[in-house]
């Protein structure tokens, strides 16, 4: 069965600290896609990244970076030099060969000024 | 502005009723996804359409149905509503996500459905 686990329910950091959000997934498919989404306090959902299972290259986008490791079934998300605007709930998700999506329960990040 | 339009923004109705949520995808996007976010169930994938055809089905109840029309807008129909159907319903659109890497999903602002 497909499953996404975000063990960190809530994280608080002080502004400018680095923070890593963990995501562990389970799937028997060899082809799958992993996603991260951001949901700020205003409620909208923002797509951050999509990664396919054959591409283990880490990705960096500004202060955001993602570490995909198939060996540990993890797709972790790091925010460098966090800012107050990064405060949000972050969701990790898995899409399988059946095109279904499975979401983690989300990690609520609070960045304290 | 994501380019995805969802209407209405808020909907209040009673148990047993039927409602229709509408989504207009971003210009050029062929895929439409529907998600439900509730306190009990978290964020759940309901259904995906691609160019008018159903592509994937998630945790969508039999009381719920959806379709994508030739102009690519989509409607989610919820019937025999129960208190537990109160949730935020999101629509998202993308190009064909399996033609290339990192096809972004563009989300609407959601429809907040409250069942009294």
Coordinates of N, CA and C in Angstrom, one line a residue:
Chain A
X1 N 0.9 -1.2 0.0 CA 0.0 0.0 0.0 C 0.9 1.2 0.0
X2 N 0.4 2.3 -0.6 CA 1.1 3.5 -0.6 C 0.9 4.3 0.6
X3 N 1.9 4.9 1.1 CA 1.8 5.7 2.3 C 2.9 6.8 2.4
X4 N 2.5 7.9 2.9 CA 3.4 9.0 3.1 C 3.4 9.4 4.6
X5 N 4.5 9.5 5.2 CA 4.6 9.8 6.6 C 5.4 11.1 6.8
X6 N 4.8 12.0 7.5 CA 5.5 13.2 7.9 C 5.4 13.2 9.4
X7 N 6.5 12.7 10.0 CA 6.5 12.5 11.5 C 6.5 13.7 12.3
X8 N 7.0 14.8 11.7 CA 7.0 16.1 12.4 C 5.7 16.8 12.3
X9 N 4.9 16.9 13.4 CA 3.6 17.5 13.3 C 3.8 19.1 13.3
X10 N 4.6 19.5 14.2 CA 4.9 21.0 14.3 C 6.3 21.2 14.6
X11 N 6.8 22.3 13.9 CA 8.2 22.7 14.1 C 8.2 24.2 14.3
X12 N 9.0 24.7 15.2 CA 9.2 26.1 15.4 C 10.7 26.4 15.3
X13 N 11.1 27.4 14.6 CA 12.4 27.8 14.4 C 12.5 29.3 14.5
X14 N 13.7 29.8 14.9 CA 13.9 31.2 14.9 C 14.3 31.7 13.5
X15 N 13.9 32.8 13.1 CA 14.2 33.4 11.8 C 15.7 33.3 11.6
X16 N 16.0 32.9 10.3 CA 17.4 32.7 9.8 C 18.0 31.4 10.1
X17 N 17.3 30.6 10.9 CA 17.8 29.2 11.1 C 17.4 28.4 9.9
X18 N 18.1 27.3 9.7 CA 17.8 26.3 8.7 C 16.9 25.3 9.3
X19 N 16.0 24.8 8.5 CA 15.0 23.8 9.0 C 14.8 22.7 7.9
X20 N 14.7 21.5 8.4 CA 14.5 20.4 7.4 C 13.2 19.7 7.8
X21 N 12.3 19.5 6.8 CA 11.1 18.8 7.0 C 11.2 17.4 6.4
X22 N 10.9 16.4 7.2 CA 11.1 15.0 6.8 C 9.8 14.5 6.1
X23 N 10.1 13.6 5.1 CA 9.0 12.9 4.4 C 9.5 11.5 4.1
X24 N 8.8 10.5 4.5 CA 9.2 9.1 4.3 C 8.0 8.5 3.5
X25 N 8.2 7.8 2.5 CA 7.1 7.2 1.7 C 7.3 5.7 1.6
X26 N 6.2 5.1 1.3 CA 6.1 3.6 1.0 C 5.4 3.4 -0.3
X27 N 6.0 2.6 -1.2 CA 5.4 2.2 -2.4 C 6.1 1.0 -3.0
X28 N 5.3 0.2 -3.7 CA 5.9 -1.0 -4.3 C 6.2 -0.7 -5.8
X29 N 5.7 0.5 -6.3 CA 5.8 0.9 -7.7 C 7.3 1.3 -7.9
X30 N 7.8 1.0 -9.1 CA 9.1 1.5 -9.4 C 9.1 2.9 -10.1
X31 N 7.9 3.2 -10.6 CA 7.7 4.5 -11.2 C 6.7 5.3 -10.3
X32 N 7.1 6.4 -9.8 CA 6.3 7.2 -8.9 C 6.8 8.6 -8.9
X33 N 6.0 9.5 -8.4 CA 6.3 10.9 -8.3 C 6.1 11.4 -6.9
X34 N 7.0 12.3 -6.5 CA 6.9 12.9 -5.1 C 6.7 14.4 -5.2
X35 N 6.0 14.9 -4.3 CA 5.6 16.3 -4.4 C 5.8 17.0 -3.0
X36 N 6.0 18.2 -3.0 CA 5.8 19.1 -1.8 C 4.9 20.2 -2.2
X37 N 4.0 20.5 -1.2 CA 3.1 21.6 -1.3 C 3.2 22.5 -0.1
X38 N 2.9 23.8 -0.2 CA 2.9 24.7 0.9 C 1.5 25.2 1.1
X39 N 1.0 25.3 2.3 CA -0.3 25.9 2.6 C -0.1 27.0 3.7
X40 N 0.0 28.3 3.2 CA 0.2 29.3 4.2 C -1.1 29.6 5.0
X41 N -1.0 30.4 6.0 CA -2.2 30.7 6.9 C -3.4 31.2 6.1
X42 N -3.2 31.8 4.9 CA -4.3 32.3 4.1 C -5.1 31.1 3.5
X43 N -4.5 29.9 3.5 CA -5.3 28.7 3.1 C -5.1 28.2 1.7
X44 N -4.5 28.9 0.9 CA -4.4 28.4 -0.5 C -3.2 27.3 -0.5
X45 N -3.3 26.5 -1.5 CA -2.2 25.4 -1.7 C -1.3 25.9 -2.8
X46 N 0.0 25.7 -2.5 CA 1.0 26.1 -3.5 C 1.9 25.0 -3.8
X47 N 2.0 24.6 -5.1 CA 2.8 23.5 -5.5 C 4.3 24.0 -5.4
X48 N 5.1 23.2 -4.8 CA 6.5 23.6 -4.7 C 7.4 22.8 -5.7
X49 N 7.3 21.4 -5.7 CA 8.2 20.6 -6.5 C 7.5 19.3 -6.8
X50 N 7.9 18.7 -7.9 CA 7.5 17.4 -8.3 C 8.8 16.7 -8.8
X51 N 9.0 15.4 -8.3 CA 10.2 14.7 -8.6 C 9.8 13.3 -9.0
X52 N 10.4 12.8 -10.1 CA 10.0 11.4 -10.4 C 11.1 10.4 -9.8
X53 N 10.7 9.2 -9.8 CA 11.5 8.2 -9.0 C 12.8 7.9 -9.7
X54 N 13.0 8.3 -10.9 CA 14.2 7.9 -11.6 C 15.2 9.1 -11.6
X55 N 14.8 10.1 -10.9 CA 15.7 11.3 -10.8 C 16.0 11.6 -9.4
X56 N 17.2 11.1 -9.0 CA 17.6 11.3 -7.6 C 18.5 12.5 -7.4
X57 N 18.6 13.3 -8.4 CA 19.4 14.5 -8.3 C 18.7 15.4 -7.3
X58 N 19.5 16.0 -6.4 CA 18.9 16.9 -5.4 C 18.6 18.3 -6.2
X59 N 17.7 19.0 -5.7 CA 17.3 20.2 -6.3 C 17.4 21.4 -5.4
X60 N 17.8 22.5 -5.9 CA 17.9 23.7 -5.1 C 17.1 24.8 -5.9
X61 N 16.3 25.5 -5.1 CA 15.6 26.6 -5.7 C 15.6 27.8 -4.7
X62 N 16.5 28.6 -4.9 CA 16.7 29.7 -3.9 C 17.0 29.2 -2.5
X63 N 16.2 29.5 -1.5 CA 16.5 29.0 -0.2 C 15.9 27.6 0.1
X64 N 15.3 27.1 -0.9 CA 14.6 25.7 -0.8 C 15.5 24.7 -1.4
X65 N 15.6 23.6 -0.8 CA 16.3 22.4 -1.4 C 15.7 21.1 -1.0
X66 N 15.8 20.1 -1.9 CA 15.1 18.9 -1.7 C 16.2 17.8 -1.8
X67 N 16.1 16.8 -0.9 CA 17.0 15.7 -0.9 C 16.2 14.4 -1.1
X68 N 16.3 13.8 -2.2 CA 15.6 12.6 -2.5 C 16.6 11.4 -2.4
X69 N 16.2 10.5 -1.5 CA 17.1 9.3 -1.3 C 16.2 8.0 -1.4
X70 N 16.3 7.3 -2.5 CA 15.5 6.1 -2.7 C 15.9 5.0 -1.7
X71 N 17.2 5.0 -1.3 CA 17.6 4.0 -0.4 C 16.9 4.0 1.0
X72 N 16.5 5.2 1.3 CA 15.8 5.4 2.6 C 14.4 5.8 2.4
X73 N 13.9 5.8 1.2 CA 12.5 6.2 0.8 C 12.2 7.5 1.5
X74 N 13.1 8.5 1.3 CA 12.8 9.8 1.9 C 12.9 10.9 0.8
X75 N 12.2 11.9 1.1 CA 12.2 13.1 0.2 C 12.1 14.3 1.1
X76 N 13.2 14.7 1.7 CA 13.2 15.7 2.7 C 13.4 17.1 2.1
X77 N 12.9 18.1 2.7 CA 12.8 19.5 2.3 C 13.5 20.4 3.3
X78 N 14.5 21.1 2.8 CA 15.2 22.0 3.7 C 15.0 23.5 3.3
X79 N 14.7 24.3 4.3 CA 14.6 25.7 4.0 C 15.8 26.3 4.7
X80 N 16.6 27.1 4.0 CA 17.8 27.7 4.5 C 17.5 29.1 4.9
X81 N 18.0 29.6 6.0 CA 17.8 31.0 6.4 C 16.3 31.3 6.4
X82 N 15.6 30.6 7.2 CA 14.1 30.7 7.2 C 13.7 32.1 7.5
X83 N 12.5 32.4 6.9 CA 11.9 33.7 7.1 C 10.5 33.6 7.6
X84 N 9.9 34.6 8.2 CA 8.6 34.5 8.7 C 7.6 34.1 7.7
X85 N 7.8 34.5 6.4 CA 6.9 34.2 5.4 C 6.9 32.7 5.0
X86 N 7.9 32.0 5.6 CA 7.9 30.5 5.4 C 6.9 29.8 6.3
X87 N 6.4 30.5 7.3 CA 5.4 29.9 8.2 C 4.2 29.4 7.4
X88 N 4.0 28.1 7.5 CA 2.9 27.5 6.7 C 2.8 26.0 7.1
X89 N 1.9 25.3 6.6 CA 1.8 23.9 6.7 C 2.4 23.3 5.4
X90 N 3.3 22.4 5.5 CA 3.9 21.8 4.3 C 3.5 20.3 4.2
X91 N 3.0 20.0 3.0 CA 2.6 18.6 2.7 C 3.5 17.9 1.7
X92 N 3.8 16.7 2.0 CA 4.5 15.8 1.1 C 3.5 14.9 0.5
X93 N 3.6 14.5 -0.8 CA 2.7 13.6 -1.4 C 3.4 12.7 -2.4
X94 N 2.7 11.6 -2.6 CA 3.2 10.5 -3.5 C 2.1 10.3 -4.6
X95 N 2.6 10.2 -5.8 CA 1.6 9.8 -6.9 C 2.2 8.5 -7.5
X96 N 1.3 7.5 -7.7 CA 1.8 6.2 -8.1 C 1.4 6.0 -9.6
X97 N 1.6 4.8 -10.1 CA 1.4 4.5 -11.5 C -0.1 4.5 -11.8
X98 N -0.9 4.5 -10.8 CA -2.4 4.6 -11.0 C -2.8 6.0 -11.0
X99 N -1.9 6.9 -11.0 CA -2.2 8.3 -11.0 C -2.9 8.8 -9.7
X100 N -2.9 8.0 -8.7 CA -3.5 8.5 -7.4 C -2.5 9.3 -6.6
X101 N -3.0 10.1 -5.7 CA -2.2 10.9 -4.9 C -2.4 10.5 -3.4
X102 N -1.3 10.4 -2.7 CA -1.4 10.1 -1.3 C -0.6 11.2 -0.5
X103 N -1.3 11.8 0.4 CA -0.7 12.9 1.1 C -0.3 12.5 2.5
X104 N 0.8 13.1 3.0 CA 1.1 13.1 4.4 C 0.2 14.0 5.2
X105 N 0.3 13.9 6.5 CA -0.6 14.7 7.4 C -0.1 16.1 7.6
X106 N 1.0 16.5 7.0 CA 1.5 17.8 7.0 C 2.4 18.2 8.2
X107 N 3.3 19.1 8.0 CA 4.1 19.6 9.1 C 3.9 21.1 9.1
X108 N 3.5 21.6 10.3 CA 3.2 23.0 10.5 C 4.5 23.7 11.0
X109 N 5.0 24.6 10.2 CA 6.2 25.3 10.4 C 5.9 26.7 10.9
X110 N 6.4 27.0 12.0 CA 6.3 28.4 12.5 C 7.7 29.0 12.6
X111 N 7.9 30.1 11.9 CA 9.2 30.8 12.0 C 9.0 32.1 12.9
X112 N 9.8 32.1 14.0 CA 9.6 33.1 15.0 C 10.6 34.3 14.7
X113 N 10.1 35.5 14.6 CA 11.0 36.6 14.3 C 11.9 36.9 15.4
Chain B
X1 N -1.9 35.1 -8.6 CA -3.0 34.5 -9.2 C -2.6 33.3 -10.0
X2 N -3.2 32.1 -9.6 CA -2.8 30.9 -10.2 C -3.4 30.7 -11.5
X3 N -4.5 31.4 -11.9 CA -5.2 31.2 -13.1 C -6.3 30.2 -13.0
X4 N -6.4 29.5 -11.9 CA -7.5 28.5 -11.7 C -8.6 29.2 -10.9
X5 N -9.8 29.1 -11.4 CA -10.9 29.8 -10.8 C -11.9 28.7 -10.2
X6 N -12.2 28.9 -8.9 CA -13.2 28.0 -8.3 C -14.4 28.9 -7.8
X7 N -15.5 28.4 -8.1 CA -16.7 29.0 -7.6 C -17.7 28.0 -7.1
X8 N -18.5 28.3 -6.0 CA -18.4 29.5 -5.2 C -17.2 29.5 -4.2
X9 N -16.9 30.5 -3.6 CA -15.8 30.5 -2.6 C -16.3 29.9 -1.3
X10 N -17.6 30.2 -1.0 CA -18.2 29.6 0.2 C -19.6 29.1 -0.1
X11 N -19.9 28.0 0.6 CA -21.2 27.4 0.3 C -21.7 26.8 1.7
X12 N -22.9 27.3 2.0 CA -23.5 26.8 3.3 C -24.8 26.1 2.9
X13 N -25.0 24.9 3.3 CA -26.2 24.2 2.9 C -26.6 23.2 4.1
X14 N -27.6 22.4 3.9 CA -28.1 21.5 4.9 C -27.8 20.1 4.5
X15 N -27.9 19.2 5.5 CA -27.8 17.8 5.2 C -28.8 17.3 4.3
X16 N -28.5 16.4 3.4 CA -29.4 15.8 2.5 C -29.4 16.6 1.1
X17 N -28.8 17.7 1.1 CA -28.9 18.6 -0.1 C -27.8 18.1 -1.1
X18 N -27.9 18.8 -2.3 CA -26.9 18.5 -3.3 C -26.3 19.9 -3.8
X19 N -25.0 19.8 -4.0 CA -24.3 21.1 -4.5 C -23.4 20.7 -5.6
X20 N -23.1 21.8 -6.4 CA -22.1 21.6 -7.5 C -21.0 22.7 -7.3
X21 N -19.8 22.2 -7.3 CA -18.6 23.0 -7.3 C -18.0 23.1 -8.7
X22 N -17.6 24.3 -9.0 CA -17.1 24.5 -10.4 C -15.6 24.9 -10.4
X23 N -14.9 24.5 -11.4 CA -13.5 24.8 -11.5 C -13.2 25.1 -13.0
X24 N -12.6 26.2 -13.2 CA -12.0 26.6 -14.5 C -10.5 26.5 -14.5
X25 N -9.9 25.6 -15.3 CA -8.5 25.4 -15.2 C -7.7 26.6 -15.8
X26 N -6.4 26.6 -15.5 CA -5.6 27.6 -16.1 C -5.6 27.4 -17.6
X27 N -5.5 28.5 -18.3 CA -5.5 28.4 -19.8 C -4.4 27.5 -20.3
X28 N -4.8 26.6 -21.1 CA -3.8 25.6 -21.7 C -3.6 24.4 -20.9
X29 N -4.1 24.3 -19.7 CA -4.0 23.1 -18.9 C -5.1 22.1 -19.2
X30 N -4.7 20.9 -19.4 CA -5.7 19.8 -19.8 C -6.2 19.0 -18.6
X31 N -5.4 18.9 -17.6 CA -5.7 18.1 -16.4 C -6.3 18.9 -15.3
X32 N -7.3 18.3 -14.7 CA -8.0 18.9 -13.6 C -8.0 17.8 -12.4
X33 N -7.7 18.3 -11.3 CA -7.7 17.4 -10.1 C -8.6 18.0 -9.1
X34 N -9.3 17.2 -8.3 CA -10.1 17.6 -7.2 C -9.5 17.0 -5.9
X35 N -9.4 17.8 -4.8 CA -9.0 17.4 -3.5 C -9.9 17.9 -2.5
X36 N -10.0 17.1 -1.4 CA -10.8 17.5 -0.2 C -9.9 17.7 1.0
X37 N -10.1 18.7 1.7 CA -9.3 18.9 2.9 C -10.2 19.1 4.1
X38 N -10.2 18.2 5.0 CA -11.0 18.3 6.2 C -10.2 18.1 7.5
X39 N -10.7 18.5 8.6 CA -10.0 18.3 9.8 C -9.8 16.8 10.2
X40 N -10.8 16.0 9.9 CA -10.8 14.6 10.2 C -9.9 13.8 9.3
X41 N -10.0 14.1 8.0 CA -9.3 13.2 7.0 C -8.1 13.8 6.4
X42 N -7.8 15.1 6.7 CA -6.6 15.7 6.1 C -6.9 16.0 4.7
X43 N -5.8 16.0 3.9 CA -5.8 16.3 2.5 C -6.0 15.0 1.7
X44 N -7.0 14.9 0.9 CA -7.3 13.7 0.2 C -7.5 14.0 -1.3
X45 N -7.0 13.2 -2.1 CA -7.2 13.2 -3.5 C -8.5 12.6 -3.9
X46 N -9.3 13.3 -4.7 CA -10.6 12.7 -5.0 C -10.6 12.1 -6.4
X47 N -10.3 12.9 -7.4 CA -10.4 12.4 -8.8 C -9.6 13.3 -9.7
X48 N -9.2 12.8 -10.9 CA -8.4 13.5 -11.9 C -9.1 13.3 -13.2
X49 N -9.1 14.4 -14.0 CA -9.6 14.3 -15.4 C -8.5 14.8 -16.3
X50 N -8.4 14.2 -17.5 CA -7.5 14.7 -18.5 C -8.2 14.8 -19.8
X51 N -8.3 16.0 -20.3 CA -9.0 16.3 -21.6 C -10.3 15.7 -21.7
X52 N -11.1 15.7 -20.6 CA -12.5 15.2 -20.6 C -12.6 13.8 -20.2
X53 N -11.5 13.1 -20.0 CA -11.6 11.7 -19.6 C -11.2 11.5 -18.1
X54 N -11.9 10.7 -17.4 CA -11.4 10.4 -16.1 C -10.1 9.6 -16.1
X55 N -9.1 10.1 -15.4 CA -7.8 9.5 -15.4 C -7.4 8.7 -14.2
X56 N -7.9 9.2 -13.0 CA -7.6 8.5 -11.8 C -8.7 8.8 -10.8
X57 N -8.9 7.8 -9.9 CA -9.9 8.0 -8.9 C -9.3 7.7 -7.6
X58 N -9.5 8.6 -6.6 CA -9.0 8.4 -5.3 C -10.1 8.1 -4.3
X59 N -10.1 8.7 -3.2 CA -11.1 8.4 -2.1 C -12.4 9.2 -2.3
X60 N -13.0 9.0 -3.5 CA -14.2 9.8 -3.8 C -15.4 8.9 -3.5
X61 N -16.3 9.4 -2.7 CA -17.5 8.7 -2.3 C -18.4 8.5 -3.4
X62 N -19.3 7.5 -3.3 CA -20.3 7.2 -4.4 C -21.3 8.3 -4.5
X63 N -21.5 9.1 -3.4 CA -22.4 10.2 -3.4 C -21.8 11.4 -4.2
X64 N -20.5 11.3 -4.5 CA -19.9 12.4 -5.2 C -19.6 12.0 -6.7
X65 N -19.7 12.9 -7.6 CA -19.4 12.6 -9.0 C -18.7 13.9 -9.6
X66 N -18.0 13.7 -10.6 CA -17.4 14.8 -11.3 C -17.4 14.6 -12.8
X67 N -17.1 15.7 -13.5 CA -16.9 15.6 -14.9 C -16.1 16.8 -15.4
X68 N -15.5 16.6 -16.6 CA -14.8 17.6 -17.2 C -15.4 17.8 -18.6
X69 N -15.8 19.1 -18.9 CA -16.5 19.4 -20.1 C -15.6 19.7 -21.3
X70 N -16.2 19.7 -22.5 CA -15.3 20.0 -23.6 C -14.5 21.3 -23.5
X71 N -15.0 22.3 -22.8 CA -14.2 23.5 -22.7 C -13.2 23.4 -21.5
X72 N -13.1 22.2 -21.0 CA -12.1 21.8 -20.0 C -12.5 22.3 -18.5
X73 N -13.6 23.0 -18.4 CA -13.9 23.3 -17.0 C -14.5 22.0 -16.4
X74 N -14.4 21.9 -15.1 CA -14.9 20.7 -14.4 C -15.9 21.1 -13.3
X75 N -16.7 20.1 -13.0 CA -17.7 20.3 -11.9 C -17.6 19.1 -11.0
X76 N -17.7 19.3 -9.7 CA -17.8 18.3 -8.7 C -19.1 18.4 -8.1
X77 N -19.9 17.3 -8.2 CA -21.2 17.2 -7.6 C -21.3 16.4 -6.4
X78 N -21.8 17.0 -5.3 CA -21.9 16.3 -4.0 C -23.3 16.2 -3.7
X79 N -23.8 15.0 -3.4 CA -25.2 14.8 -3.1 C -25.4 14.1 -1.8
X80 N -26.7 14.1 -1.3 CA -27.0 13.5 0.0 C -26.0 14.0 1.0
X81 N -25.8 15.2 1.1 CA -24.7 15.8 1.9 C -24.9 15.4 3.4
X82 N -23.7 15.1 4.0 CA -23.7 14.8 5.4 C -22.8 15.8 6.1
X83 N -22.9 15.8 7.5 CA -22.1 16.8 8.2 C -20.6 16.6 7.9
X84 N -20.2 15.4 7.8 CA -18.8 15.1 7.6 C -18.3 15.5 6.2
X85 N -19.2 16.0 5.3 CA -18.7 16.5 4.0 C -18.2 17.9 4.1
X86 N -18.4 18.5 5.3 CA -17.9 19.9 5.5 C -16.4 19.9 5.3
X87 N -15.9 20.7 4.4 CA -14.5 20.6 4.1 C -14.2 21.8 3.1
X88 N -12.9 21.9 2.9 CA -12.4 22.8 1.8 C -12.1 21.9 0.6
X89 N -12.7 22.3 -0.5 CA -12.5 21.5 -1.7 C -11.6 22.3 -2.7
X90 N -10.5 21.7 -3.0 CA -9.6 22.4 -4.0 C -9.7 21.7 -5.3
X91 N -9.5 22.6 -6.3 CA -9.3 22.2 -7.7 C -7.9 22.6 -8.1
X92 N -7.2 21.8 -8.9 CA -5.9 22.1 -9.4 C -5.9 21.7 -10.9
X93 N -5.0 22.4 -11.6 CA -4.9 22.0 -13.0 C -3.4 21.9 -13.4
X94 N -3.1 21.2 -14.4 CA -1.8 21.1 -15.0 C -1.8 20.7 -16.4
X95 N -0.7 20.8 -17.1 CA -0.6 20.2 -18.4 C -0.6 18.7 -18.2
X96 N -0.3 17.9 -19.2 CA -0.2 16.5 -19.0 C 1.0 16.2 -18.1
X97 N 0.8 15.8 -16.9 CA 1.9 15.7 -16.0 C 2.9 14.6 -16.3
X98 N 2.6 13.7 -17.2 CA 3.5 12.6 -17.5 C 4.2 12.8 -18.8
X99 N 4.2 14.0 -19.4 CA 4.9 14.3 -20.6 C 6.3 14.9 -20.3
X100 N 6.4 15.4 -19.1 CA 7.7 16.1 -18.9 C 7.9 16.3 -17.4
X101 N 9.1 16.6 -17.0 CA 9.4 16.7 -15.6 C 8.8 18.0 -15.0
X102 N 8.4 17.9 -13.7 CA 8.0 19.1 -13.0 C 7.0 19.9 -13.6
X103 N 5.9 19.2 -14.1 CA 4.8 20.0 -14.6 C 4.1 20.5 -13.3
X104 N 4.0 21.8 -13.1 CA 3.5 22.3 -11.9 C 1.9 22.2 -11.9
X105 N 1.4 22.0 -10.7 CA 0.0 22.0 -10.5 C -0.4 23.4 -10.0
X106 N -1.4 24.0 -10.6 CA -1.9 25.3 -10.2 C -3.2 25.1 -9.5
X107 N -3.2 25.7 -8.2 CA -4.4 25.5 -7.4 C -5.3 26.7 -7.4
X108 N -6.6 26.4 -7.3 CA -7.6 27.4 -7.1 C -7.6 27.7 -5.6
X109 N -8.4 28.8 -5.2 CA -8.4 29.2 -3.8 C -9.3 28.3 -3.0
X110 N -10.0 27.4 -3.6 CA -10.8 26.4 -2.9 C -12.3 26.9 -2.7
X111 N -13.1 26.0 -2.4 CA -14.5 26.2 -2.0 C -14.7 25.7 -0.7
X112 N -15.1 26.5 0.3 CA -15.4 26.1 1.6 C -16.8 25.7 1.7
X113 N -17.1 24.4 2.0 CA -18.4 23.9 2.1 C -18.7 23.6 3.6
X114 N -19.8 24.2 4.0 CA -20.3 24.0 5.4 C -21.7 23.4 5.4
X115 N -21.8 22.3 6.0 CA -23.1 21.6 6.1 C -23.7 21.8 7.5
X116 N -24.9 22.3 7.5 CA -25.5 22.6 8.8 C -26.5 21.5 9.2

